[in-house]
XYZ file of C-alpha atoms in Angstrom:
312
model
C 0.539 8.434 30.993
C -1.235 5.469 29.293
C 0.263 2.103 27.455
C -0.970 1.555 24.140
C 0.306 0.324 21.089
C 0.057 0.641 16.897
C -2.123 -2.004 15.778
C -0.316 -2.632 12.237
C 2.198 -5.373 14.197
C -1.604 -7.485 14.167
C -2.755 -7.092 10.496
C -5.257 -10.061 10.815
C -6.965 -9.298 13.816
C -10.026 -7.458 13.746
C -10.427 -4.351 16.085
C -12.307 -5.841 18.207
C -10.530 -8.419 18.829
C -7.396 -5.987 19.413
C -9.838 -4.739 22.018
C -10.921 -6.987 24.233
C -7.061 -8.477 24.379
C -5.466 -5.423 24.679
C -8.028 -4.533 27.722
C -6.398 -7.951 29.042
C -2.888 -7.544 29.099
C -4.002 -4.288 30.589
C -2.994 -1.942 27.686
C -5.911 1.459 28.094
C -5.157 2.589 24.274
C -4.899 1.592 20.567
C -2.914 3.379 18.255
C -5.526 2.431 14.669
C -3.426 1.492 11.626
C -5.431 3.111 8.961
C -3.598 2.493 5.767
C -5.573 1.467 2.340
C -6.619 -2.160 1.787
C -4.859 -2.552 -0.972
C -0.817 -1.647 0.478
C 2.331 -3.372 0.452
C 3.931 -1.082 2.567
C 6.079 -2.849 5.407
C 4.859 -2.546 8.869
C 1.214 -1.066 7.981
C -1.894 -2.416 8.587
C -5.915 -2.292 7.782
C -7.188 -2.490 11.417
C -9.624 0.637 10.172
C -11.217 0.993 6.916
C -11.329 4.209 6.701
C -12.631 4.596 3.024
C -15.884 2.496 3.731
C -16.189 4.033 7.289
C -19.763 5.317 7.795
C -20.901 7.088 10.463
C -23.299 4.059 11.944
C -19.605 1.694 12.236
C -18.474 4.742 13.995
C -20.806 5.139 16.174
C -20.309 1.139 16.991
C -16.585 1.607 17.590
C -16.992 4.221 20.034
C -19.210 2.329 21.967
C -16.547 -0.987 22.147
C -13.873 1.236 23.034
C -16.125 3.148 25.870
C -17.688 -0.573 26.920
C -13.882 -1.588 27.627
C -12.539 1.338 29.431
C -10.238 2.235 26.076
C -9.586 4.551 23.899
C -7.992 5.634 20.385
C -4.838 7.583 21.100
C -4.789 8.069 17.204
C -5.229 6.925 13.643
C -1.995 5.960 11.970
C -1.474 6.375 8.008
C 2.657 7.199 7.424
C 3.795 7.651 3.379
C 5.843 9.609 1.679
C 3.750 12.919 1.648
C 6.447 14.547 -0.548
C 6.708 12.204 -3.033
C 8.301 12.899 -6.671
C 5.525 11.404 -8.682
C 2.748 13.739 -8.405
C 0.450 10.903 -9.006
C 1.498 8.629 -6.335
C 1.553 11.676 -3.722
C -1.973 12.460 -4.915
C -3.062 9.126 -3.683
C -1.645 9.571 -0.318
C -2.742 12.599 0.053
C -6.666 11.675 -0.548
C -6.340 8.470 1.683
C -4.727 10.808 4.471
C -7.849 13.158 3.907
C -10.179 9.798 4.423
C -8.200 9.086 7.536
C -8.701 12.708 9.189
C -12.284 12.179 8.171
C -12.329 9.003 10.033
C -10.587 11.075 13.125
C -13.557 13.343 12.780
C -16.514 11.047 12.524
C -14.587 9.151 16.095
C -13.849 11.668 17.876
C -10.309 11.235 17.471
C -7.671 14.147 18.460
C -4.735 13.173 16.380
C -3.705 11.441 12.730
C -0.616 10.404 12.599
C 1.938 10.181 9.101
C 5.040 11.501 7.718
C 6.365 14.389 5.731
C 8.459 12.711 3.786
C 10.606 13.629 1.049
C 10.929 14.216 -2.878
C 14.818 13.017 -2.917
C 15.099 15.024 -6.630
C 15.451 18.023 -4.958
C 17.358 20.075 -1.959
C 15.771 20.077 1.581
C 15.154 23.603 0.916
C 13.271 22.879 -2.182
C 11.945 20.231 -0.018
C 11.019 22.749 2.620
C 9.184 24.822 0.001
C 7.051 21.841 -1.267
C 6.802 21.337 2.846
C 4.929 24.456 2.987
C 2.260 24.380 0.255
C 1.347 20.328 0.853
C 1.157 20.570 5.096
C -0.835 23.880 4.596
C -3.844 22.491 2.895
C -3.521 18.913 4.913
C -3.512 21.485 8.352
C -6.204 23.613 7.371
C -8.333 20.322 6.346
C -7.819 18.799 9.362
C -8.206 21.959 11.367
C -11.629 22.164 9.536
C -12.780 18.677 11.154
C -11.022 18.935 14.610
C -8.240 17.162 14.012
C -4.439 17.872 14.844
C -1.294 16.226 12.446
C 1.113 14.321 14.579
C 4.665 13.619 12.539
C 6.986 10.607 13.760
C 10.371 11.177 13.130
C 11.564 7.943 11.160
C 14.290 9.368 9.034
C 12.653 6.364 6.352
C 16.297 5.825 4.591
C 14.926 2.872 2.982
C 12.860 5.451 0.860
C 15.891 7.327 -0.387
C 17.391 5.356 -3.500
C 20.500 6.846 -2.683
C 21.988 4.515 0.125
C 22.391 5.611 3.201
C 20.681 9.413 3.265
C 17.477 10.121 5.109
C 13.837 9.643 3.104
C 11.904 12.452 5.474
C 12.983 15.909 6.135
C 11.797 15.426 10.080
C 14.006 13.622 11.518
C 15.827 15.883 13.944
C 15.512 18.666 16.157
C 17.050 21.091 13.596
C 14.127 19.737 10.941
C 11.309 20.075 13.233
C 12.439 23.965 14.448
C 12.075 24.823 10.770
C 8.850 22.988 9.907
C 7.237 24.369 12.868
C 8.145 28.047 12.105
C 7.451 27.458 8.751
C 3.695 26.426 9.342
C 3.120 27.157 13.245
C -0.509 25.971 13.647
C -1.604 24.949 16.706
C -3.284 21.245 15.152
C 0.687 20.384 13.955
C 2.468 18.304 16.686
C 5.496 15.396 16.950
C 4.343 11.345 17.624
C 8.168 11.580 19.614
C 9.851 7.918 18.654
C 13.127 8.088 20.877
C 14.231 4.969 18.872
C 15.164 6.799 15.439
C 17.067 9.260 17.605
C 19.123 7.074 19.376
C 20.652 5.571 16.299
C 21.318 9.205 14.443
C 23.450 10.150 17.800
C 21.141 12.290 19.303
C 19.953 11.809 22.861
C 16.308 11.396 23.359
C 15.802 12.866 26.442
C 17.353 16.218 25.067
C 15.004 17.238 22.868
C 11.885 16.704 25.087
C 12.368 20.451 27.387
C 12.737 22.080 23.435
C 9.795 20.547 22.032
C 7.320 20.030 24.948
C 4.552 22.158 23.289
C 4.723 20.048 20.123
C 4.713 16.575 21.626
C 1.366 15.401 21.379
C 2.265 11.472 21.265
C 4.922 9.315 22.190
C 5.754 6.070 20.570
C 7.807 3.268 22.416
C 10.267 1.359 20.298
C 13.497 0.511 21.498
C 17.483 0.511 19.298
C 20.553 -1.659 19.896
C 23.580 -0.734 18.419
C 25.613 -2.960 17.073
C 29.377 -1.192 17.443
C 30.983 -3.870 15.791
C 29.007 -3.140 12.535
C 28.483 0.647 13.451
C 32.740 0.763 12.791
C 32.658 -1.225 9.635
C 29.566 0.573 8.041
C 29.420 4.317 9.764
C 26.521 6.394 10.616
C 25.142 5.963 6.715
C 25.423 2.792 7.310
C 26.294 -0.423 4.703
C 26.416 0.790 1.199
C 27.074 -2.944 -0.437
C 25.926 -5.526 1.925
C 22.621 -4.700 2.500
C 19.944 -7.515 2.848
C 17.176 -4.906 1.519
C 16.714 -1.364 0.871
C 15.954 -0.771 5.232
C 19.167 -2.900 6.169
C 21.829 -0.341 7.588
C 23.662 -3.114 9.270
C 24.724 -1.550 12.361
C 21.139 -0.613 14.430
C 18.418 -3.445 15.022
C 15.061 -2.337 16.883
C 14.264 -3.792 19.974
C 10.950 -3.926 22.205
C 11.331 -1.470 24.933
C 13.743 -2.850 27.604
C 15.597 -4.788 25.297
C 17.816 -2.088 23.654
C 19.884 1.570 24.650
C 17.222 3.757 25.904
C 17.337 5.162 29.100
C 13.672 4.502 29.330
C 13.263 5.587 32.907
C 15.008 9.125 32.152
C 12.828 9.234 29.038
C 9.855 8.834 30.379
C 10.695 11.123 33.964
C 11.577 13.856 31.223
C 8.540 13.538 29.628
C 6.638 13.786 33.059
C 7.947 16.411 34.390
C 7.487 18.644 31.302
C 3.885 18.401 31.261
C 3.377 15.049 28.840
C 0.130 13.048 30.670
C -1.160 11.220 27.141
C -0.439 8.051 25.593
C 3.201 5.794 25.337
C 2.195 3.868 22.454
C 4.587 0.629 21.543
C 5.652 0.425 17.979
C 6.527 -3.162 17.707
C 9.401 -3.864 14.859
C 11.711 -6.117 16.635
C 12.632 -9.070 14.692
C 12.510 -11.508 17.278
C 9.282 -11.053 18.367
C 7.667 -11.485 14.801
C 7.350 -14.669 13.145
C 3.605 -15.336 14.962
C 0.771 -13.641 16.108
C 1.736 -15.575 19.270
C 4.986 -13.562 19.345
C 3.904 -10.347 18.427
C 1.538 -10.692 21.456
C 4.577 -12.014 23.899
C 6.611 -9.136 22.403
C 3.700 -6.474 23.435
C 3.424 -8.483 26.286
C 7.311 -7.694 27.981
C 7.174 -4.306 26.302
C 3.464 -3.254 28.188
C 5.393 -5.053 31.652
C 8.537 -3.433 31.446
C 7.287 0.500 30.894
C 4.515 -0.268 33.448
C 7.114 -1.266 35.685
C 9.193 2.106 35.086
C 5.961 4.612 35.396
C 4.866 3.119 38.228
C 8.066 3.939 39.647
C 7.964 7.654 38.259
């Protein structure tokens, strides 16, 4: 397995600066936050243009990452793929299309994003919408060589209604059912052990079940906070919320720093076949107020899992 991590948590720095210090700390992938220019979408990024790409800037980017030993694990772009106004959903679903394109013209295995959800209507209904969207994104991307990888953020903070879940793949139950109802071989999981932790499910459980459909793993750690956890419950605080994301009683954490049996994780993975990327997903509030902190954040998160596969 290889240490990478999602670019978004550096919005300002170009990719090849991402690059050459990434290469330092001794990260061997990038995970390419690919959303649109123009987004005000928390914890995204613009590291790739992907609208403007041309095959000549491609051809340049493959030759940094080759000329530094690294690689593209994959190109992330996560919205609300179900979304209730058509129009909106339209526009994600052409940018996505740019971003597989981008995949394509790399030579890059995997695009990352969400399902999402249309919270007007039942998850069956959702399921049925599931079907007809996913099928035309997997047959596009199956045209240019590209597989879909879904993280499993349940996105709350997308659901109006407080509390309840803004993606319909966020547990082991979901994904069964979205991968019988559109089994294609290009349709995978980006596995994020820290959304499970804090829905009560334990993240080395599901990695036996679903080792054909992990194609990425992302590295974020949870801390529970019981104190809060018995005021608020699972659905979390329904009045004293400090924004629409604010459930009160979980806080993200690099890797090391929260719940996660991180050496069990990762030995699960291992042993049932995983060999590819552990990319860190950096969202922990302490290590954010500077580019200088992001970078000690990646820092202890690259020396701490380093520290457990080497020991694996």
């Amino acid at each position: 397995m290889k240490l990478g991590f999602l670019t978004a948590c550096l919005p300002k720095q170009s990719l090849e600066n991402l690059v050459v210090w990434a290469k330092s700390i001794g990260f061997e992938m990038l995970e390419v936050a690919c959303w649109p220019v123009k987004n005000t979408r928390d914890y995204s990024g613009t590291t790739l243009d992907v609208a403007n790409l041309t095959e000549d800037q491609a051809e340049r980017i493959k030759k940094l990452f080759e000329q530094n030993n690294m690689q593209i694990s994959s190109l992330a772009y996560y919205d609300n793929n179900l979304h209730p106004d058509l129009v909106i959903r339209k526009s994600y679903h052409d940018h996505l299309k740019k971003v597989i394109d981008a995949a394509n013209l790399l030579g890059v295995k995997y695009v990352g994003t969400f399902v999402g959800r249309n919270y007007n209507k039942t998850i069956k209904e959702n399921f049925d919408e599931f079907e007809i969207v996913f099928k035309e994104i997997l047959e596009y991307a199956k045209e240019k060589g590209v597989s879909i990888i879904i993280e499993n953020c349940p996105m709350p903070g997308w659901n109006p209604n407080g509390g309840w879940m803004g993606t319909i793949s966020y547990s082991p139950e979901l994904w069964e059912e979205m991968f019988s109802r559109l089994p294609y071989d290009n349709f995978g999981l980006n596995l994020d052990p820290s959304h499970l932790l804090w829905l009560g499910i334990d993240p080395v459980s599901v990695i036996k079940e679903f080792k054909d459909k992990i194609f990425h793993v992302h590295a974020k750690d949870t801390q529970i906070l019981k104190d809060k956890l018995n005021k608020y419950s699972i659905f979390g605080s329904q009045i004293q919320r400090k924004n629409e994301w604010d459930m009160g009683y979980w806080v993200y954490r690099m890797p090391g720093r929260g719940e996660i049996d991180w050496k069990a994780f990762l030995k699960e993975l291992k042993q049932n076949g995983y060999d590819y990327v552990v990319s860190i997903e950096h969202e922990d509030p302490e290590y954010e107020e500077t580019e200088e902190k992001v970078k000690e954040g990646l820092k202890l998160g690259f020396e701490y899992l380093k520290g457990i596969l080497n020991e694996i």
